[in-house]
Coordinates of C-alpha atoms in Angstrom, one line a residue:
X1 CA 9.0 25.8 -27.7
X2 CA 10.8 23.8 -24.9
X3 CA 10.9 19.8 -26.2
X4 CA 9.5 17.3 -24.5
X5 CA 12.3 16.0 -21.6
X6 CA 13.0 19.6 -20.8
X7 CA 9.5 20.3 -20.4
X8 CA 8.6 17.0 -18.0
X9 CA 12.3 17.3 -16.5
X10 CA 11.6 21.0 -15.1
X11 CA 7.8 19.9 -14.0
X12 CA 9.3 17.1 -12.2
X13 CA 12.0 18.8 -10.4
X14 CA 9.4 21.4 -9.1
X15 CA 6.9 18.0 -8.3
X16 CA 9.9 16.3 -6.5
X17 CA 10.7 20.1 -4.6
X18 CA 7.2 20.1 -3.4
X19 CA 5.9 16.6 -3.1
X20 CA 8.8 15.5 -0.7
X21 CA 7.9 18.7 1.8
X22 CA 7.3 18.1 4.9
X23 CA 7.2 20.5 7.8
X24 CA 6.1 17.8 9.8
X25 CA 9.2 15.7 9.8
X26 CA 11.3 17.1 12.1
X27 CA 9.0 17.0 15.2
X28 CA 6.9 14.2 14.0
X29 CA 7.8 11.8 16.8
X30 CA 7.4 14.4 19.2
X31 CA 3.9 14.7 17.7
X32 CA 3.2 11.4 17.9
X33 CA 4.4 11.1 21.9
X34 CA 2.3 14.4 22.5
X35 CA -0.7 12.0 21.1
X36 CA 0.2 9.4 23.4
X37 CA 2.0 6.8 21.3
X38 CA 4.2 4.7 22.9
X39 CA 7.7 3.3 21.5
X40 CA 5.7 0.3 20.6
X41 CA 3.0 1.5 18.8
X42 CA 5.5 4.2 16.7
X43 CA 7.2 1.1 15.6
X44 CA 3.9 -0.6 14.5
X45 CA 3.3 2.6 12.1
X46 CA 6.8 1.5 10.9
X47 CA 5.1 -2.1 10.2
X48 CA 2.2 -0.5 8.8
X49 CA 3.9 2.0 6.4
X50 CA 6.1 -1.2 5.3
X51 CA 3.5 -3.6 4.7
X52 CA 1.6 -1.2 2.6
X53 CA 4.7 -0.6 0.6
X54 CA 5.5 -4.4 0.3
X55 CA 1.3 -5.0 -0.6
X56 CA 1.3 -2.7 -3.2
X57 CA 4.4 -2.2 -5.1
X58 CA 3.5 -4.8 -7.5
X59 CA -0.7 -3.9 -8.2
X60 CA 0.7 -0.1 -8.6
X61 CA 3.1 -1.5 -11.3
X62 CA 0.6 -3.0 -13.1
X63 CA -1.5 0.1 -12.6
X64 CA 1.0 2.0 -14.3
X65 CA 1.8 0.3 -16.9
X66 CA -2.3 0.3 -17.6
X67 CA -3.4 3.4 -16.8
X68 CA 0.3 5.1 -17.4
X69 CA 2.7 7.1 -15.4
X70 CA 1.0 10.5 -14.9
X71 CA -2.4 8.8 -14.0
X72 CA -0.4 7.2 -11.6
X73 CA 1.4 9.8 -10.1
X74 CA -1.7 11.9 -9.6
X75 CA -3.5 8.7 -7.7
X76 CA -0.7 8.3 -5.6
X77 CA -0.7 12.7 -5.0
X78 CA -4.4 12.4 -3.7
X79 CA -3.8 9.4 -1.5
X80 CA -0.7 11.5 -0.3
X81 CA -2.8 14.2 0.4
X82 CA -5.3 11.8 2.0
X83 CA -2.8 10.8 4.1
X84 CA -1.7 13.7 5.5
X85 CA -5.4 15.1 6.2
X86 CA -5.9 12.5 8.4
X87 CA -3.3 13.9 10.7
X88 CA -5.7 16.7 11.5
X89 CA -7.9 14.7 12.9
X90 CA -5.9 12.0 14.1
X91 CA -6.2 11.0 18.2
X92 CA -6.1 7.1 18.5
X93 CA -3.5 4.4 16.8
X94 CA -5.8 3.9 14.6
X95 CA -6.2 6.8 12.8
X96 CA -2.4 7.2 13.1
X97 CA -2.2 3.4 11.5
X98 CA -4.2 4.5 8.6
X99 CA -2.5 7.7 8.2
X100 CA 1.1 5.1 7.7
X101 CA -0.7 2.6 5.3
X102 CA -2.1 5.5 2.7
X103 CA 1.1 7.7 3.3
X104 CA 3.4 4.2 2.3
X105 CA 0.7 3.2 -0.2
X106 CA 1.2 6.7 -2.0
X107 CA 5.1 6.0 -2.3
X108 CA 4.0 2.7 -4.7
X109 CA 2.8 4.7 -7.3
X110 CA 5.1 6.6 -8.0
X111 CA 8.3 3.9 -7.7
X112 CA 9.4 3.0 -11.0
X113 CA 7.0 4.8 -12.9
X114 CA 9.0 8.0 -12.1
X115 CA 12.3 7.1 -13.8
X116 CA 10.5 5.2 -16.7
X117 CA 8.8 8.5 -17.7
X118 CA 12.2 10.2 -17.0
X119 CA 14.0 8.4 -19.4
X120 CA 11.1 7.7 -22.0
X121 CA 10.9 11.5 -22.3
X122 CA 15.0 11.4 -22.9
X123 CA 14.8 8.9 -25.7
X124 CA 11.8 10.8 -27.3
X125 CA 14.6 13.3 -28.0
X126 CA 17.4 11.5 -28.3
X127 CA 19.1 12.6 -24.8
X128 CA 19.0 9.5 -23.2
X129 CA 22.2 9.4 -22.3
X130 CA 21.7 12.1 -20.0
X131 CA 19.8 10.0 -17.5
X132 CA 22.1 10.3 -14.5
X133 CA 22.5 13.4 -14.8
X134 CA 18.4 14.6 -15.4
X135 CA 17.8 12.2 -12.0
X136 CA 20.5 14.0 -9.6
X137 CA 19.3 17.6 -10.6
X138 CA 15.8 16.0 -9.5
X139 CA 16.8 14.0 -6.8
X140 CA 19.0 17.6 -5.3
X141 CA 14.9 19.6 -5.5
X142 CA 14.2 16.9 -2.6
X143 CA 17.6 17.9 -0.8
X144 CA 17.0 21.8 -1.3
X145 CA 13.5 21.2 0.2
X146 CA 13.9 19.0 3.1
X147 CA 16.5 21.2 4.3
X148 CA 14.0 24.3 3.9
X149 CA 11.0 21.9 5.6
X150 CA 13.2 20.8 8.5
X151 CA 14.4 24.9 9.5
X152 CA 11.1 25.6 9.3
X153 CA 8.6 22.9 11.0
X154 CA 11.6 22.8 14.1
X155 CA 11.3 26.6 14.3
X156 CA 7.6 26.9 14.3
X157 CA 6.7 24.1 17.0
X158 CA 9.2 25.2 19.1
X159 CA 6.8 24.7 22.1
X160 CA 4.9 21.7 20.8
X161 CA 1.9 22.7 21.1
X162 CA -1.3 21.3 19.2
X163 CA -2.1 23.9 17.1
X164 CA 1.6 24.4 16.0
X165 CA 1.4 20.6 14.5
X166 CA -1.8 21.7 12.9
X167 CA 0.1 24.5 10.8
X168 CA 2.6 22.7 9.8
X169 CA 0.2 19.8 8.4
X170 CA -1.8 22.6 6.7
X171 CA 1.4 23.6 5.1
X172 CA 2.5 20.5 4.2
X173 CA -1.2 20.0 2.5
X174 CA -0.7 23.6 0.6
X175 CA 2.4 22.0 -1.0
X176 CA 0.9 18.9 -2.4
X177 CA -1.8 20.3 -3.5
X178 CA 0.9 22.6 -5.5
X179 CA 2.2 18.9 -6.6
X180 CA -1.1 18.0 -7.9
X181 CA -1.4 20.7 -10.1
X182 CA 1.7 20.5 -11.3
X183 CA 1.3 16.8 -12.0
X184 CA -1.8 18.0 -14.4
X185 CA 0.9 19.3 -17.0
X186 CA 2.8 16.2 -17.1
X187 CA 2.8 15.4 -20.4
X188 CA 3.8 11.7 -21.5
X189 CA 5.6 10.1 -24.6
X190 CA 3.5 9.1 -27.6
X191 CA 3.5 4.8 -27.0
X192 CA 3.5 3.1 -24.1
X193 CA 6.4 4.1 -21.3
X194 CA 6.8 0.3 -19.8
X195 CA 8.2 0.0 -16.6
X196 CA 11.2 -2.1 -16.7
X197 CA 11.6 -5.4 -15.1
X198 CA 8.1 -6.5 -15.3
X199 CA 8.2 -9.4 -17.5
X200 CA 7.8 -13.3 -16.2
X201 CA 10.8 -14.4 -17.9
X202 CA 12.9 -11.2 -16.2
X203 CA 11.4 -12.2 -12.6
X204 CA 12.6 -16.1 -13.0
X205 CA 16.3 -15.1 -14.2
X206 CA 16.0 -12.5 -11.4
X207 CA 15.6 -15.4 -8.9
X208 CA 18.1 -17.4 -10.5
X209 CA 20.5 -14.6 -10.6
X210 CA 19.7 -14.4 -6.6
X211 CA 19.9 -18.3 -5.9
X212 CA 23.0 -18.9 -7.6
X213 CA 24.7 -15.6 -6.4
X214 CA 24.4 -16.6 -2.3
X215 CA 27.5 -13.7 -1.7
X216 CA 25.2 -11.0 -3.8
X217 CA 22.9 -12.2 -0.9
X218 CA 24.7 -12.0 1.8
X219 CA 25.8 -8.6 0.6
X220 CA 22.6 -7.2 0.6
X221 CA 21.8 -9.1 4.2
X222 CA 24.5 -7.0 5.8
X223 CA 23.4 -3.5 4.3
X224 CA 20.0 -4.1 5.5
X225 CA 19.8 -5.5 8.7
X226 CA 22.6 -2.0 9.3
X227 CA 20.1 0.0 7.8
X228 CA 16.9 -0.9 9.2
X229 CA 17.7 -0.3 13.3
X230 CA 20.6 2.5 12.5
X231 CA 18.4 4.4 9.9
X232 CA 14.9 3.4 9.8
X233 CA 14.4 2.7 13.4
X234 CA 16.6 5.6 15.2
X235 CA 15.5 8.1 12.9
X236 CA 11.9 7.6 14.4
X237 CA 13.8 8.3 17.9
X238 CA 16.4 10.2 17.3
X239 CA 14.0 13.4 18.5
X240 CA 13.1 12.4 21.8
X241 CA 16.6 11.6 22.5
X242 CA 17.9 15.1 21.4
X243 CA 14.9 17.0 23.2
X244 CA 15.5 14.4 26.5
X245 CA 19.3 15.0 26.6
X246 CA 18.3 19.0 26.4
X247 CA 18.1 20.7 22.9
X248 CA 15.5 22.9 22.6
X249 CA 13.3 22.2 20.3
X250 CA 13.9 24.5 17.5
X251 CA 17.6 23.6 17.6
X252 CA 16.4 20.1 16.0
X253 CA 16.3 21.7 12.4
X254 CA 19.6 23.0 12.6
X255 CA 21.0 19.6 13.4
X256 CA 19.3 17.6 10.7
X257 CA 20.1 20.4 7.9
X258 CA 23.7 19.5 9.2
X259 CA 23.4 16.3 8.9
X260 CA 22.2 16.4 5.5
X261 CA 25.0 18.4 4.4
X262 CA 27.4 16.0 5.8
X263 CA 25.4 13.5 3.9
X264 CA 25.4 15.1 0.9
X265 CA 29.4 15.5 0.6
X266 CA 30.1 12.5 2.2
X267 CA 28.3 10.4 -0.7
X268 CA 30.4 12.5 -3.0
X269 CA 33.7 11.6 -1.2
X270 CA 33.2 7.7 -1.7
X271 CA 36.1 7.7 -3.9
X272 CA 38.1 9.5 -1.8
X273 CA 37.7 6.9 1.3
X274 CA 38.4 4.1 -1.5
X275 CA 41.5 5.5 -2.7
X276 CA 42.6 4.2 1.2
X277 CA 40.3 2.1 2.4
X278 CA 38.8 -1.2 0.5
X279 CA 35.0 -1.1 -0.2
X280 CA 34.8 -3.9 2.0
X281 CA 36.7 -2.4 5.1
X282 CA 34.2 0.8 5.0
X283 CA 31.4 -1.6 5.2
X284 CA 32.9 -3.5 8.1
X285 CA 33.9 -1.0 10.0
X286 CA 31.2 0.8 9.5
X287 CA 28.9 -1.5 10.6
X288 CA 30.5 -2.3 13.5
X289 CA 30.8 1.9 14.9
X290 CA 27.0 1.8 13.6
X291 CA 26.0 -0.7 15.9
X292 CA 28.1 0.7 19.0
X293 CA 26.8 3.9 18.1
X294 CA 23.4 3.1 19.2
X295 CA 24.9 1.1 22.0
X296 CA 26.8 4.6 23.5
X297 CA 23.5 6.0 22.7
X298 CA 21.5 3.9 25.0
X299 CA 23.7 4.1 27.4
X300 CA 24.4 7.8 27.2
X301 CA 20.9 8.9 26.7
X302 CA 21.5 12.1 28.8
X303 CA 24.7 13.2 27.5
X304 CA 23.6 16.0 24.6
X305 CA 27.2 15.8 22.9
X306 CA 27.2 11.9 22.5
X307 CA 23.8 11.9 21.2
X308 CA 24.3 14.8 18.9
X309 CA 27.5 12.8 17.9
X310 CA 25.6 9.5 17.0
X311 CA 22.7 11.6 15.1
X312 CA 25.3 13.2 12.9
X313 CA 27.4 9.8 12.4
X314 CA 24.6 7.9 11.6
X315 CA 23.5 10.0 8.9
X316 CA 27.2 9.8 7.6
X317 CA 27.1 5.9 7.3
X318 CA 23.2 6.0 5.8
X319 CA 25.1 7.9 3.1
X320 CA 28.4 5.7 2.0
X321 CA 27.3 2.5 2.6
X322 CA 24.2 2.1 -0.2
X323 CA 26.7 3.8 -2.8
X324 CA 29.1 0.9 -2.0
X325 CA 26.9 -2.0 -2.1
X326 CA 25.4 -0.4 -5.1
X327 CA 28.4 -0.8 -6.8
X328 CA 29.4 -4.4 -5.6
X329 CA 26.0 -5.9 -6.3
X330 CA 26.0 -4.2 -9.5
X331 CA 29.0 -6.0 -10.5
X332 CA 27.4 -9.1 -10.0
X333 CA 24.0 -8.8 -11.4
X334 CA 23.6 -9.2 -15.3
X335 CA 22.4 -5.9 -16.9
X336 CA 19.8 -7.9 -18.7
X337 CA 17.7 -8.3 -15.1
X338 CA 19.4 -5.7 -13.3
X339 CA 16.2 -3.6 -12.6
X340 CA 14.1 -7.2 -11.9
X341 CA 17.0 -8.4 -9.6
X342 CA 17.4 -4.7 -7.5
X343 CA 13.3 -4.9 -7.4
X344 CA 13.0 -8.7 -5.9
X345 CA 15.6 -7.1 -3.4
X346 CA 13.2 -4.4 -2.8
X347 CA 10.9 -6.8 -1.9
X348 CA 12.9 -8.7 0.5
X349 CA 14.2 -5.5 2.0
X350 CA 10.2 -4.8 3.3
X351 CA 10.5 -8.2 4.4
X352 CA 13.1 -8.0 6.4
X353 CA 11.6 -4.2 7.8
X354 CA 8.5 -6.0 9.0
X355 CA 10.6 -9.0 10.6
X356 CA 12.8 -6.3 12.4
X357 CA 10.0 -4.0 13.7
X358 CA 8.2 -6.9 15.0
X359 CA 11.3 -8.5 16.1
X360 CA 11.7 -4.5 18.2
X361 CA 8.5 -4.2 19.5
X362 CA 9.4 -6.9 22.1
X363 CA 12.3 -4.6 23.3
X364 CA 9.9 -2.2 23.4
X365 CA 9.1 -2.4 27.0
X366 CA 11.8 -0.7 28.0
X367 CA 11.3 2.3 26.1
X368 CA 13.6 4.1 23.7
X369 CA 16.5 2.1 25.4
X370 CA 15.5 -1.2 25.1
X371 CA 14.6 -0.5 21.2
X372 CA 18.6 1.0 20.8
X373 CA 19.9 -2.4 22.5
X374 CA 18.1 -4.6 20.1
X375 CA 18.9 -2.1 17.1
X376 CA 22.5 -2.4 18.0
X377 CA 22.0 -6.3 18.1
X378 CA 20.6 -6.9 14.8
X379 CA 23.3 -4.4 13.4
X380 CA 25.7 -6.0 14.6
X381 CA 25.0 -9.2 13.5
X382 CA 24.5 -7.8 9.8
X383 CA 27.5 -5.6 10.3
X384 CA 29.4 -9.5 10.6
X385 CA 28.4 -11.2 7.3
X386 CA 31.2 -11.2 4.7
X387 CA 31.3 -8.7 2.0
X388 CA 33.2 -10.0 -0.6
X389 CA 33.6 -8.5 -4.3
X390 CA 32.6 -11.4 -7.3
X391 CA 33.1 -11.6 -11.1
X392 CA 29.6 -11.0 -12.5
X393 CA 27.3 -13.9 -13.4
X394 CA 26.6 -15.4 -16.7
X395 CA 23.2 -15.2 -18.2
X396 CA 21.2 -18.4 -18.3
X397 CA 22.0 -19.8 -21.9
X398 CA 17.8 -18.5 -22.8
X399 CA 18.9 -15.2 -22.3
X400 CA 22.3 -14.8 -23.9

């Protein structure tokens, strides 16, 4: 008889395999033009998706740690599922603004309560220690199946044709129903499994740790405001530029599972690129090419190579720089509030996705290009903010 973290561990790789398929993904700004949605109105799903994430990451907390993690997981599966039936029927911004808010809703529910389960079912027998490595094996299930999701959705809407979408969504609905079920044979610790951070006193050292640590601040200002219009925002664009500067269609799969590859080795070479550059020089500098990356690709939008270039680069710098501010801001936060501190960042982080998109829309008006011009602005300002390493900070004298 398999104990209890191998049993939940093997479950959760298989939910993580089929809960993060979607065929959908790689032509889902394609489906959204084909619709009718304007550059504007993709980036008010981006608002919407965000605000639901920022509205409800605390109540699903709470809901968690009431109703426990499995309960949660299979609320957050049906509104998943929810989410993407709506697509079927989906023909006005509307429907495609409620899709976003129950799609980013869905994530809430499972954030945290995830990796309390995870290492709840460890400690039950005494593995805990293992936690790293149980979370990349079910971290790579979500690598092996975008990569499989990507080949596949590219491939079989080759033509974008209505009906083509509709398979793919009815795929994607097979596999989380499949998610659903195997939620069902979760089964959780005997006690409560708590999800960390949740305490009053944690949140007020949290916000001290952030008030009196302005670098730790400033750190995170300049990985955000990169990641938001070099990540977020040209990853919802990155698709009409490819099929505008000429790759077929089905060619867009190809280039995302290579991308993803680069991705995956590149976050495994970090401290190979330290060994001769600083942490804080590969943040610079890669700020900087990141924002003059989606300069060249506003300028260039015709020129295939340049824009397959900046897709693939892109992806490379998504990859190294959260490992390295992981790291720095690490070794400034007190372990006590770590997970209250990296949450209240969270927080901010959908702040600053709202202000951003909103801040987007009004470049909007001149289409993918104008968006890429203020996306390079705001990275380059972010890309500017000092990064600087810090002794960590002492814990207020209540919590020592």
């Amino acid at each position: 008889m398999s104990s209890l973290s191998t049993r939940n561990l093997t479950l959760l790789f298989w939910v993580h395999f089929f809960g993060t398929i979607s065929f959908l993904q790689p032509v889902l700004t394609l489906f959204y033009i084909k619709n009718g949605l304007s550059e504007a109105n993709i980036l008010v799903l981006l608002i919407c998706w965000s605000g639901a994430v920022l509205i409800g990451e605390i109540p699903t907390g709470v809901f968690a740690d009431r109703f426990g993690a499995r309960v949660s997981f299979l609320t957050g599966s049906i509104i998943k599922l929810s989410s993407i039936g709506i697509l079927l029927l989906a023909n006005s911004l509307e429907m495609f603004m409620l899709f976003s808010v129950l799609n980013g809703l869905s994530v809430t529910f499972f954030s945290g309560a995830d990796e309390a389960l995870i290492y709840e079912s460890l400690k039950k027998d005494n593995k805990q220690q293992k936690m790293d490595e149980a979370m990349g094996k079910i971290q790579s299930a979500g690598f092996i199946a975008m990569m499989i999701a990507v080949l596949f959705g590219s491939f079989f809407a080759r033509d974008l044709e209505q009906e083509q979408f509709q398979l793919l969504i009815l795929l994607s609905m097979v596999s989380y129903i499949v998610e659903f079920v195997l939620l069902l044979f979760i089964q959780e610790p005997s006690g409560k499994v708590s999800i960390p951070g949740t305490s009053i006193e944690n949140v007020l050292e949290g916000v001290r740790v952030i008030k009196q640590a302005p670098r730790l601040l400033v750190m995170f200002l300049n990985v955000t405001l990169v990641f938001i219009p070099t990540v977020a925002v040209f990853e919802k664009f990155d698709q009409p530029l490819m099929i505008g500067s000429g790759l077929p269609v089905y060619f867009i799969g190809p280039v995302y599972a290579v991308g993803a590859l680069l991705a995956f080795f590149s976050s495994r070479s970090i401290g190979m690129l330290n060994k001769n550059l600083s942490y804080s020089v590969l943040m610079y500098t890669s700020g900087l090419l990141s924002a003059f990356g989606l300069l060249l690709a506003a300028l260039f939008q015709n020129q295939l190579w340049i824009i397959l270039s900046m897709v693939l680069f892109l992806r490379w710098v998504g990859a190294i720089r959260y490992p390295i501010y992981s790291k720095l801001s690490n070794n400034i936060i007190p372990s006590h509030v770590r997970a209250t501190t990296i949450s209240l960042l969270s927080i901010l982080d959908s702040l600053f996705d709202l202000v951003i998109f909103l801040l987007l829309i009004s470049f909007a008006a001149e289409g993918i290009q104008g968006v890429l011009f203020g996306g390079a602005a705001v990275a380059l300002i972010g890309s500017s903010l000092p990064i600087q390493q810090r002794e960590k900070l002492r814990s207020s004298p209540i919590n020592r």
